[in-house]
N, CA, C and O of each residue as an XYZ file, in Angstrom:
724
protein
N     -10.339     -7.773     16.675
C     -10.804     -8.176     15.369
C     -10.526     -9.660     15.173
O      -9.442    -10.142     15.501
N     -11.488    -10.371     14.649
C     -11.329    -11.798     14.399
C     -10.498    -12.021     13.147
O     -10.467    -11.180     12.249
N      -9.818    -13.178     13.098
C      -9.064    -13.559     11.912
C     -10.018    -14.233     10.937
O     -10.193    -15.451     10.975
N     -10.629    -13.450     10.073
C     -11.571    -13.999      9.110
C     -11.239    -13.489      7.722
O     -10.504    -12.515      7.558
N     -11.788    -14.158      6.734
C     -11.518    -13.761      5.351
C     -11.964    -12.326      5.128
O     -12.973    -11.884      5.675
N     -11.216    -11.622      4.335
C     -11.582    -10.258      3.977
C     -11.244     -9.211      5.008
O     -11.814     -8.121      4.973
N     -10.345     -9.492      5.921
C      -9.944     -8.494      6.911
C      -8.952     -7.519      6.292
O      -8.184     -7.873      5.397
N      -8.983     -6.286      6.787
C      -8.165     -5.216      6.224
C      -7.472     -4.446      7.334
O      -8.096     -4.018      8.305
N      -6.166     -4.280      7.166
C      -5.382     -3.415      8.042
C      -4.920     -2.238      7.203
O      -4.304     -2.416      6.152
N      -5.221     -1.027      7.675
C      -4.806      0.193      6.990
C      -3.645      0.784      7.780
O      -3.815      1.245      8.908
N      -2.471      0.763      7.173
C      -1.282      1.303      7.819
C      -1.154      2.763      7.403
O      -1.113      3.088      6.217
N      -1.092      3.630      8.399
C      -1.035      5.059      8.116
C       0.025      5.720      8.982
O       0.464      5.166      9.989
N       0.421      6.904      8.574
C       1.405      7.681      9.304
C       1.988      8.726      8.374
O       1.783      8.684      7.161
N       2.709      9.653      8.954
C       3.312     10.737      8.173
C       4.436     10.214      7.281
O       4.882      9.076      7.426
N       4.878     11.052      6.369
C       6.006     10.735      5.503
C       7.210     10.369      6.376
O       7.553     11.098      7.307
N       7.836      9.252      6.074
C       9.030      8.832      6.796
C       8.782      8.103      8.102
O       9.735      7.771      8.806
N       7.528      7.844      8.445
C       7.212      7.184      9.713
C       7.569      5.699      9.708
O       7.773      5.112     10.770
N       7.646      5.083      8.522
C       7.987      3.666      8.455
C       6.878      2.780      7.902
O       6.912      1.564      8.091
N       5.903      3.364      7.227
C       4.765      2.592      6.689
C       5.234      1.498      5.722
O       4.879      0.329      5.871
N       6.022      1.891      4.749
C       6.483      0.911      3.761
C       7.458     -0.085      4.369
O       7.506     -1.240      3.945
N       8.233      0.342      5.352
C       9.134     -0.583      6.050
C       8.335     -1.632      6.822
O       8.718     -2.802      6.855
N       7.239     -1.223      7.436
C       6.373     -2.173      8.129
C       5.785     -3.167      7.128
O       5.741     -4.367      7.403
N       5.340     -2.684      5.984
C       4.796     -3.575      4.957
C       5.852     -4.589      4.530
O       5.547     -5.773      4.386
N       7.091     -4.138      4.326
C       8.172     -5.046      3.918
C       8.362     -6.154      4.949
O       8.545     -7.316      4.586
N       8.320     -5.804      6.219
C       8.473     -6.819      7.279
C       7.306     -7.796      7.287
O       7.496     -8.999      7.472
N       6.100     -7.278      7.087
C       4.930     -8.161      7.058
C       4.990     -9.102      5.854
O       4.710    -10.294      5.981
N       5.351     -8.575      4.700
C       5.467     -9.414      3.500
C       6.479    -10.536      3.744
O       6.213    -11.697      3.433
N       7.620    -10.187      4.294
C       8.653    -11.186      4.574
C       8.159    -12.241      5.574
O       8.367    -13.439      5.376
N       7.510    -11.787      6.636
C       7.013    -12.708      7.658
C       5.934    -13.643      7.140
O       5.963    -14.839      7.431
N       4.984    -13.122      6.379
C       3.926    -13.975      5.837
C       4.465    -14.886      4.738
O       3.976    -16.005      4.581
N       5.454    -14.438      3.977
C       6.087    -15.306      2.966
C       6.769    -16.491      3.645
O       6.704    -17.617      3.152
N       7.424    -16.233      4.782
C       8.074    -17.312      5.532
C       7.062    -18.355      6.007
O       7.412    -19.518      6.213
N       5.806    -17.934      6.181
C       4.745    -18.849      6.625
C       4.042    -19.546      5.452
O       3.123    -20.340      5.647
N       4.490    -19.235      4.240
C       3.920    -19.887      3.071
C       2.647    -19.262      2.532
O       1.947    -19.885      1.734
N       2.332    -18.041      2.952
C       1.131    -17.370      2.447
C       1.315    -16.986      0.980
O       2.416    -16.640      0.551
N       0.235    -17.050      0.230
C       0.227    -16.569     -1.147
C       0.049    -15.044     -1.083
O      -0.985    -14.552     -0.633
N       1.061    -14.311     -1.534
C       1.071    -12.851     -1.405
C       1.005    -12.232     -2.796
O       1.771    -12.582     -3.694
N       0.071    -11.304     -2.944
C      -0.084    -10.599     -4.212
C      -0.261     -9.110     -3.939
O      -0.552     -8.690     -2.819
N      -0.077     -8.328     -4.997
C      -0.226     -6.888     -4.896
C       1.081     -6.201     -5.214
O       1.979     -6.789     -5.816
N       1.180     -4.942     -4.802
C       2.349     -4.122     -5.112
C       2.849     -3.446     -3.846
O       2.085     -2.863     -3.077
N       4.159     -3.544     -3.658
C       4.836     -2.812     -2.594
C       5.610     -1.698     -3.268
O       6.205     -1.909     -4.325
N       5.612     -0.500     -2.665
C       6.207      0.684     -3.294
C       7.257      1.332     -2.393
O       6.994      2.363     -1.774
N       8.437      0.734     -2.319
C       9.484      1.335     -1.474
C      10.089      2.577     -2.122
O      10.054      2.750     -3.341
N      10.631      3.413     -1.289
C      11.318      4.613     -1.751
C      12.636      4.235     -2.421
O      13.256      3.224     -2.090
N      13.043      5.069     -3.365
C      14.350      4.941     -4.009
C      15.195      6.106     -3.499
O      14.818      7.270     -3.641
N      16.326      5.783     -2.913
C      17.212      6.806     -2.354
C      18.515      6.875     -3.140
O      19.051      5.857     -3.579
N      19.010      8.095     -3.306
C      20.346      8.337     -3.857
C      21.028      9.350     -2.956
O      20.508     10.443     -2.732
N      22.183      8.987     -2.445
C      22.943      9.869     -1.546
C      22.095     10.348     -0.373
O      22.180     11.509      0.025
N      21.279      9.457      0.177
C      20.465      9.774      1.338
C      19.214     10.572      1.061
O      18.482     10.901      1.994
N      18.944     10.895     -0.195
C      17.751     11.670     -0.556
C      16.766     10.786     -1.313
O      17.154     10.009     -2.185
N      15.483     10.917     -0.966
C      14.447     10.176     -1.684
C      14.263     10.819     -3.055
O      13.879     11.983     -3.164
N      14.542     10.041     -4.096
C      14.481     10.567     -5.455
C      13.419      9.882     -6.306
O      13.166     10.291     -7.439
N      12.804      8.846     -5.761
C      11.812      8.136     -6.546
C      11.062      7.104     -5.738
O      11.273      6.945     -4.536
N      10.179      6.404     -6.433
C       9.372      5.350     -5.832
C       9.415      4.151     -6.773
O       9.209      4.293     -7.979
N       9.681      2.985     -6.224
C       9.668      1.747     -6.997
C       8.297      1.091     -6.873
O       7.489      1.472     -6.025
N       8.047      0.112     -7.718
C       6.843     -0.716     -7.630
C       7.289     -2.156     -7.807
O       7.904     -2.502     -8.816
N       6.980     -2.996     -6.825
C       7.385     -4.397     -6.855
C       6.139     -5.271     -6.864
O       5.318     -5.203     -5.949
N       6.001     -6.095     -7.906
C       4.925     -7.077     -7.986
C       5.278     -8.195     -7.003
O       6.284     -8.882     -7.185
N       4.471     -8.381     -5.977
C       4.802     -9.320     -4.910
C       4.635    -10.781     -5.300
O       5.108    -11.661     -4.580
N       3.976    -11.062     -6.419
C       3.872    -12.457     -6.847
C       5.024    -12.873     -7.759
O       5.295    -14.066     -7.897
N       5.713    -11.905     -8.389
C       6.806    -12.232     -9.306
C       8.127    -11.585     -8.923
O       9.172    -11.964     -9.453
N       8.103    -10.620     -8.017
C       9.260     -9.821     -7.612
C       9.804     -8.939     -8.729
O      10.936     -8.463     -8.637
N       9.018     -8.711     -9.784
C       9.415     -7.757    -10.818
C       9.393     -6.367    -10.187
O       8.431     -5.987     -9.519
N      10.472     -5.615    -10.411
C      10.658     -4.299     -9.798
C      10.776     -3.258    -10.907
O      11.611     -3.389    -11.801
N       9.938     -2.224    -10.847
C       9.963     -1.147    -11.840
C      10.012      0.197    -11.123
O       9.611      0.310     -9.964
N      10.507      1.213    -11.824
C      10.521      2.568    -11.262
C       9.163      3.211    -11.541
O       8.819      3.465    -12.695
N       8.405      3.469    -10.501
C       7.065      4.025    -10.607
C       7.064      5.535    -10.766
O       6.292      6.077    -11.556
N       7.921      6.216    -10.023
C       7.854      7.685    -10.012
C       9.200      8.311     -9.713
O      10.072      7.714     -9.083
N       9.335      9.540    -10.191
C      10.470     10.387     -9.880
C       9.935     11.727     -9.408
O       8.732     11.978     -9.476
N      10.816     12.579     -8.935
C      10.389     13.898     -8.434
C       9.709     14.699     -9.533
O      10.155     14.717    -10.680
N       8.615     15.363     -9.157
C       7.886     16.231    -10.078
C       8.541     17.608    -10.024
O       8.438     18.320     -9.025
N       9.204     17.967    -11.098
C       9.921     19.240    -11.137
C       8.980     20.430    -11.310
O       9.367     21.562    -11.016
N       7.758     20.200    -11.779
C       6.800     21.283    -12.041
C       5.607     21.151    -11.095
O       4.522     20.748    -11.515
N       5.801     21.484     -9.842
C       4.717     21.419     -8.863
C       3.713     22.528     -9.104
O       4.070     23.703     -9.192
N       2.447     22.137     -9.209
C       1.376     23.135     -9.295
C       0.210     22.614     -8.476
O      -0.390     21.603     -8.840
N      -0.122     23.277     -7.386
C      -1.169     22.779     -6.484
C      -2.557     22.827     -7.137
O      -3.219     23.865     -7.148
N      -2.977     21.685     -7.676
C      -4.298     21.587     -8.298
C      -5.379     21.239     -7.288
O      -6.569     21.410     -7.556
N      -4.964     20.752     -6.133
C      -5.928     20.380     -5.095
C      -5.268     20.568     -3.743
O      -4.204     21.178     -3.633
N      -5.911     20.035     -2.716
C      -5.334     20.074     -1.377
C      -4.097     19.183     -1.276
O      -3.313     19.302     -0.334
N      -3.929     18.285     -2.257
C      -2.828     17.322     -2.253
C      -2.050     17.414     -3.561
O      -2.232     16.564     -4.433
N      -1.182     18.425     -3.727
C      -0.417     18.522     -4.976
C       0.512     17.308     -5.114
O       1.050     16.817     -4.121
N       0.692     16.839     -6.326
C       1.541     15.679     -6.566
C       3.007     16.092     -6.587
O       3.415     16.916     -7.405
N       3.791     15.519     -5.689
C       5.219     15.825     -5.676
C       5.995     14.818     -6.510
O       7.208     14.950     -6.673
N       5.298     13.801     -7.044
C       5.935     12.769     -7.847
C       5.358     12.772     -9.253
O       4.170     13.027     -9.452
N       6.213     12.486    -10.221
C       5.804     12.315    -11.616
C       5.746     10.810    -11.855
O       6.766     10.123    -11.791
N       4.542     10.302    -12.133
C       4.315      8.866    -12.260
C       4.472      8.409    -13.700
O       4.062      9.100    -14.633
N       5.071      7.239    -13.870
C       5.260      6.623    -15.176
C       3.958      5.907    -15.553
O       3.560      4.949    -14.891
N       3.303      6.371    -16.607
C       1.998      5.819    -17.007
C       2.074      4.336    -17.351
O       1.147      3.589    -17.037
N       3.150      3.895    -17.985
C       3.287      2.471    -18.330
C       3.389      1.609    -17.079
O       2.828      0.515    -17.026
N       4.100      2.101    -16.079
C       4.230      1.350    -14.828
C       2.899      1.344    -14.079
O       2.546      0.339    -13.462
N       2.157      2.447    -14.125
C       0.824      2.461    -13.514
C      -0.082      1.425    -14.189
O      -0.817      0.710    -13.508
N      -0.034      1.342    -15.512
C      -0.845      0.342    -16.231
C      -0.421     -1.067    -15.849
O      -1.263     -1.935    -15.620
N       0.888     -1.292    -15.782
C       1.416     -2.596    -15.368
C       0.922     -2.945    -13.955
O       0.466     -4.062    -13.714
N       1.015     -1.991    -13.032
C       0.553     -2.220    -11.663
C      -0.934     -2.501    -11.601
O      -1.379     -3.347    -10.826
N      -1.706     -1.795    -12.416
C      -3.141     -2.060    -12.443
C      -3.436     -3.473    -12.921
O      -4.384     -4.102    -12.449
N      -2.636     -3.979    -13.851
C      -2.811     -5.371    -14.289
C      -2.484     -6.331    -13.145
O      -3.158     -7.344    -12.961
N      -1.443     -6.001    -12.378
C      -1.101     -6.808    -11.198
C      -2.306     -6.870    -10.255
O      -2.680     -7.948     -9.793
N      -2.913     -5.711     -9.971
C      -4.062     -5.681     -9.058
C      -5.294     -6.360     -9.654
O      -6.074     -6.969     -8.922
N      -5.479     -6.262    -10.969
C      -6.632     -6.893    -11.613
C      -6.595     -8.411    -11.441
O      -7.640     -9.062    -11.443
N      -5.396     -8.975    -11.294
C      -5.236    -10.430    -11.152
C      -4.819    -10.847     -9.746
O      -4.407    -11.989     -9.542
N      -4.917     -9.947     -8.776
C      -4.362    -10.202     -7.438
C      -5.229    -11.073     -6.542
O      -4.706    -11.773     -5.674
N      -6.513    -11.045     -6.730
C      -7.386    -11.824     -5.844
C      -8.019    -12.962     -6.632
O      -8.278    -12.832     -7.829
N      -8.265    -14.076     -5.955
C      -8.103    -14.358     -4.524
C      -6.643    -14.639     -4.142
O      -5.832    -15.064     -4.965
N      -6.344    -14.386     -2.872
C      -5.013    -14.650     -2.323
C      -5.106    -14.681     -0.801
O      -6.155    -14.405     -0.219
N      -3.992    -15.021     -0.177
C      -3.938    -14.990      1.296
C      -3.711    -13.568      1.799
O      -4.416    -13.096      2.691
N      -2.713    -12.885      1.213
C      -2.371    -11.524      1.626
C      -2.344    -10.630      0.395
O      -1.576    -10.866     -0.537
N      -3.180     -9.609      0.397
C      -3.195     -8.591     -0.648
C      -2.514     -7.346     -0.089
O      -2.880     -6.865      0.983
N      -1.527     -6.826     -0.810
C      -0.792     -5.643     -0.370
C      -1.023     -4.518     -1.368
O      -0.832     -4.690     -2.572
N      -1.439     -3.362     -0.852
C      -1.632     -2.165     -1.667
C      -0.839     -1.040     -0.998
O      -1.282     -0.437     -0.020
N       0.343     -0.777     -1.552
C       1.263      0.216     -0.985
C       1.543      1.250     -2.064
O       2.477      1.017     -2.831
N       0.887      2.291     -2.200
C      -0.087      2.890     -1.323
C      -1.201      3.490     -2.159
O      -1.060      3.648     -3.372
N      -2.302      3.823     -1.517
C      -3.417      4.540     -2.147
C      -3.338      5.982     -1.655
O      -3.138      6.231     -0.466
N      -3.495      6.919     -2.571
C      -3.387      8.318     -2.199
C      -4.331      9.193     -2.989
O      -5.340      8.716     -3.508
N      -4.011     10.473     -3.083
C      -4.871     11.413     -3.800
C      -5.046     11.037     -5.273
O      -6.092     11.301     -5.866
N      -4.028     10.426     -5.850
C      -4.113     10.024     -7.254
C      -5.325      9.101     -7.467
O      -6.078      9.267     -8.426
N      -5.497      8.144     -6.575
C      -6.597      7.181     -6.699
C      -7.924      7.740     -6.181
O      -8.950      7.642     -6.853
N      -7.893      8.323     -4.985
C      -9.143      8.705     -4.314
C      -9.715     10.043     -4.767
O     -10.918     10.268     -4.640
N      -8.877     10.937     -5.294
C      -9.363     12.262     -5.695
C      -9.344     12.484     -7.198
O     -10.129     13.276     -7.720
N      -8.450     11.788     -7.900
C      -8.265     12.075     -9.325
C      -8.679     10.941    -10.249
O      -8.626     11.094    -11.469
N      -9.092      9.798     -9.688
C      -9.494      8.670    -10.520
C      -8.356      8.109    -11.351
O      -8.586      7.573    -12.435
N      -7.120      8.226    -10.854
C      -5.943      7.745    -11.565
C      -5.206      6.754    -10.674
O      -5.742      6.302     -9.663
N      -3.983      6.418    -11.050
C      -3.151      5.579    -10.200
C      -3.585      4.131    -10.174
O      -3.964      3.567    -11.200
N      -3.528      3.526     -8.987
C      -3.852      2.101     -8.819
C      -5.368      1.903     -8.762
O      -5.877      1.430     -7.746
N      -6.083      2.241     -9.796
C      -7.552      2.111     -9.810
C      -8.016      0.671     -9.656
O      -9.069      0.429     -9.067
N      -7.257     -0.291    -10.170
C      -7.654     -1.710    -10.065
C      -7.452     -2.256     -8.648
O      -7.969     -3.323     -8.316
N      -6.709     -1.536     -7.821
C      -6.547     -1.961     -6.426
C      -7.841     -1.770     -5.646
O      -8.122     -2.519     -4.711
N      -8.630     -0.764     -6.031
C      -9.861     -0.462     -5.287
C     -10.850     -1.621     -5.336
O     -11.300     -2.056     -4.276
N     -11.221     -2.156     -6.528
C     -12.136     -3.312     -6.535
C     -11.503     -4.566     -5.937
O     -12.219     -5.412     -5.401
N     -10.176     -4.709     -6.014
C      -9.529     -5.856     -5.365
C      -9.749     -5.787     -3.856
O     -10.070     -6.795     -3.226
N      -9.577     -4.601     -3.277
C      -9.846     -4.425     -1.844
C     -11.326     -4.621     -1.532
O     -11.679     -5.264     -0.544
N     -12.192     -4.061     -2.386
C     -13.644     -4.192     -2.190
C     -14.089     -5.647     -2.168
O     -15.024     -5.999     -1.449
N     -13.425     -6.496     -2.951
C     -13.858     -7.885     -3.146
C     -13.800     -8.730     -1.879
O     -14.587     -9.663     -1.718
N     -12.893     -8.414     -0.997
C     -12.647     -9.176      0.230
C     -12.294    -10.635     -0.075
O     -12.530    -11.525      0.742
N     -11.729    -10.864     -1.259
C     -11.302    -12.215     -1.654
C      -9.849    -12.452     -1.246
O      -9.004    -12.813     -2.065
N      -9.589    -12.242      0.016
C      -8.263    -12.417      0.597
C      -8.476    -12.744      2.058
O      -9.518    -12.429      2.632
N      -7.491    -13.373      2.653
C      -7.556    -13.618      4.086
C      -7.306    -12.306      4.827
O      -8.003    -11.965      5.784
N      -6.277    -11.572      4.350
C      -5.902    -10.304      4.953
C      -5.411     -9.372      3.849
O      -4.692     -9.802      2.947
N      -5.789     -8.119      3.915
C      -5.236     -7.089      3.027
C      -4.539     -6.049      3.888
O      -4.987     -5.719      4.986
N      -3.436     -5.545      3.362
C      -2.689     -4.469      4.005
C      -2.677     -3.303      3.026
O      -2.166     -3.415      1.911
N      -3.241     -2.193      3.454
C      -3.351     -0.986      2.648
C      -2.554      0.121      3.334
O      -2.683      0.334      4.539
N      -1.730      0.823      2.557
C      -0.949      1.947      3.089
C      -1.558      3.239      2.577
O      -1.870      3.360      1.393
N      -1.726      4.204      3.471
C      -2.199      5.534      3.068
C      -1.865      6.584      4.119
O      -1.621      6.269      5.284
N      -1.861      7.819      3.688
C      -1.568      8.941      4.576
C      -2.771      9.246      5.461
O      -3.906      8.956      5.083
N      -2.533      9.828      6.635
C      -3.625     10.137      7.569
C      -4.725     11.024      6.975
O      -5.893     10.844      7.320
N      -4.395     11.960      6.109
C      -5.400     12.885      5.564
C      -6.484     12.169      4.767
O      -7.556     12.733      4.544
N      -6.225     10.940      4.334
C      -7.188     10.205      3.508
C      -7.914      9.101      4.271
O      -8.728      8.381      3.692
N      -7.629      8.962      5.565
C      -8.235      7.878      6.346
C      -9.761      7.945      6.384
O     -10.427      6.918      6.250
N     -10.313      9.124      6.562
C     -11.772      9.252      6.636
C     -12.416      8.721      5.358
O     -13.397      7.980      5.415
N     -11.878      9.091      4.233
C     -12.382      8.624      2.951
C     -12.244      7.104      2.824
O     -13.161      6.426      2.362
N     -11.097      6.585      3.236
C     -10.858      5.137      3.169
C     -11.825      4.365      4.058
O     -12.387      3.353      3.640
N     -12.015      4.842      5.275
C     -12.892      4.128      6.204
C     -14.359      4.222      5.803
O     -15.152      3.360      6.180
N     -14.733      5.243      5.052
C     -16.117      5.288      4.566
C     -16.318      4.227      3.482
O     -17.426      3.715      3.319
N     -15.266      3.895      2.746
C     -15.355      2.859      1.701
C     -15.117      1.467      2.288
O     -15.856      0.526      1.997
N     -14.087      1.347      3.110
C     -13.712      0.055      3.686
C     -13.955      0.100      5.192
O     -13.015      0.096      5.987
N     -15.211      0.141      5.562
C     -15.616      0.311      6.968
C     -15.118     -0.806      7.866
O     -15.050     -0.622      9.082
N     -14.770     -1.946      7.314
C     -14.277     -3.075      8.095
C     -12.769     -2.954      8.388
O     -12.203     -3.799      9.081
N     -12.129     -1.911      7.863
C     -10.693     -1.753      8.049
C     -10.316     -1.346      9.460
O     -11.056     -0.636     10.142
N      -9.167     -1.803      9.878
C      -8.594     -1.434     11.176
C      -7.348     -0.603     10.919
O      -6.471     -1.024     10.165
N      -7.255      0.555     11.525
C      -6.127      1.457     11.294
C      -4.992      1.152     12.268
O      -5.201      1.023     13.474
N      -3.786      1.039     11.713
C      -2.565      0.938     12.505
C      -1.771      2.203     12.200
O      -1.292      2.386     11.081
N      -1.634      3.075     13.196
C      -0.948      4.348     13.034
C       0.527      4.175     13.411
O       0.849      3.828     14.548
N       1.407      4.418     12.456
C       2.847      4.334     12.695
C       3.357      5.753     12.937
O       3.187      6.636     12.097
N       3.977      5.959     14.080
C       4.485      7.278     14.437
C       5.970      7.432     14.138
O       6.444      8.525     13.829
N       6.710      6.302     14.235
C       8.157      6.378     14.131
C       8.692      5.037     13.630
O       8.156      3.982     13.971
N       9.729      5.083     12.835
C      10.340      3.871     12.291
C      10.721      2.887     13.399
O      10.700      1.676     13.182
N      11.063      3.390     14.570
C      11.470      2.518     15.674
C      10.341      1.595     16.138
O      10.602      0.600     16.813
N       9.095      1.908     15.788
C       7.944      1.091     16.206
C       7.663     -0.093     15.289
O       6.920     -0.996     15.672
N       8.233     -0.115     14.097
C       7.786     -1.107     13.119
C       8.091     -2.543     13.518
O       7.331     -3.445     13.168
N       9.173     -2.778     14.234
C       9.481     -4.137     14.686
C       8.402     -4.683     15.593
O       7.973     -5.828     15.447
N       7.959     -3.851     16.540
C       6.908     -4.257     17.477
C       5.587     -4.475     16.739
O       4.913     -5.482     16.957
N       5.213     -3.531     15.861
C       3.971     -3.679     15.091
C       3.997     -4.940     14.242
O       3.018     -5.685     14.202
N       5.118     -5.184     13.561
C       5.219     -6.365     12.697
C       5.057     -7.641     13.515
O       4.317     -8.543     13.122
N       5.743     -7.720     14.643
C       5.652     -8.914     15.486
C       4.222     -9.134     15.984
O       3.726    -10.261     15.970
N       3.563     -8.067     16.422
C       2.185     -8.189     16.918
C       1.225     -8.650     15.814
O       0.401     -9.538     16.032
N       1.339     -8.038     14.629
C       0.430     -8.390     13.542
C       0.681     -9.805     13.037
O      -0.269    -10.537     12.762
N       1.924    -10.195     12.912
C       2.238    -11.565     12.477
C       1.708    -12.586     13.486
O       1.128    -13.604     13.107
N       1.913    -12.304     14.756
C       1.448    -13.231     15.795
C      -0.071    -13.357     15.741
O      -0.611    -14.459     15.840
N      -0.743    -12.252     15.588
C      -2.207    -12.253     15.550
C      -2.766    -13.020     14.368
O      -3.796    -13.685     14.480
N      -2.085    -12.928     13.235
C      -2.594    -13.561     12.024
C      -2.053    -14.950     11.771
O      -2.358    -15.544     10.737
N      -1.253    -15.490     12.689
C      -0.734    -16.846     12.510
C      -1.169    -17.782     13.616
O      -0.638    -18.884     13.749
N      -2.129    -17.348     14.406
C      -2.647    -18.216     15.477
C      -3.467    -19.340     14.890
O      -3.987    -20.176     15.630
């Protein structure tokens, strides 16, 4: 793939594979190179070794908010039941971040899932930001079950499949090298 404006890397893998950790390394590496980085990174929140929530970090301001906590009332409404209870105010805040994210050098969307693609909720403003291609590079995180849907919308995307956290150092180094030539 050529290094041209509007390129998209879709990072995918199972829960715990290291998708968000890879994004964190890429954000750090591109920040060190002086890239203008916008979007939202969503790292896990752990307590006593257990994942208890999801944060949302605005990459242009470093404002950090709690996006989600465990959903105590699971009811499978679709093939992808929501295991997280999302804070509506934080979702609105994140959508404002995405509404103002482009143009930029690096757009980060961590992550798009059933909430956005099946329910018309969540980071809805991230979708037109990705569609716009008003970035040098975008990094999108999503689960493997949604890749077909994503690639039908963002056909120019390149999938990077993360199998294990131990791979993220190599992936980060390769992607940074490729995009800084």
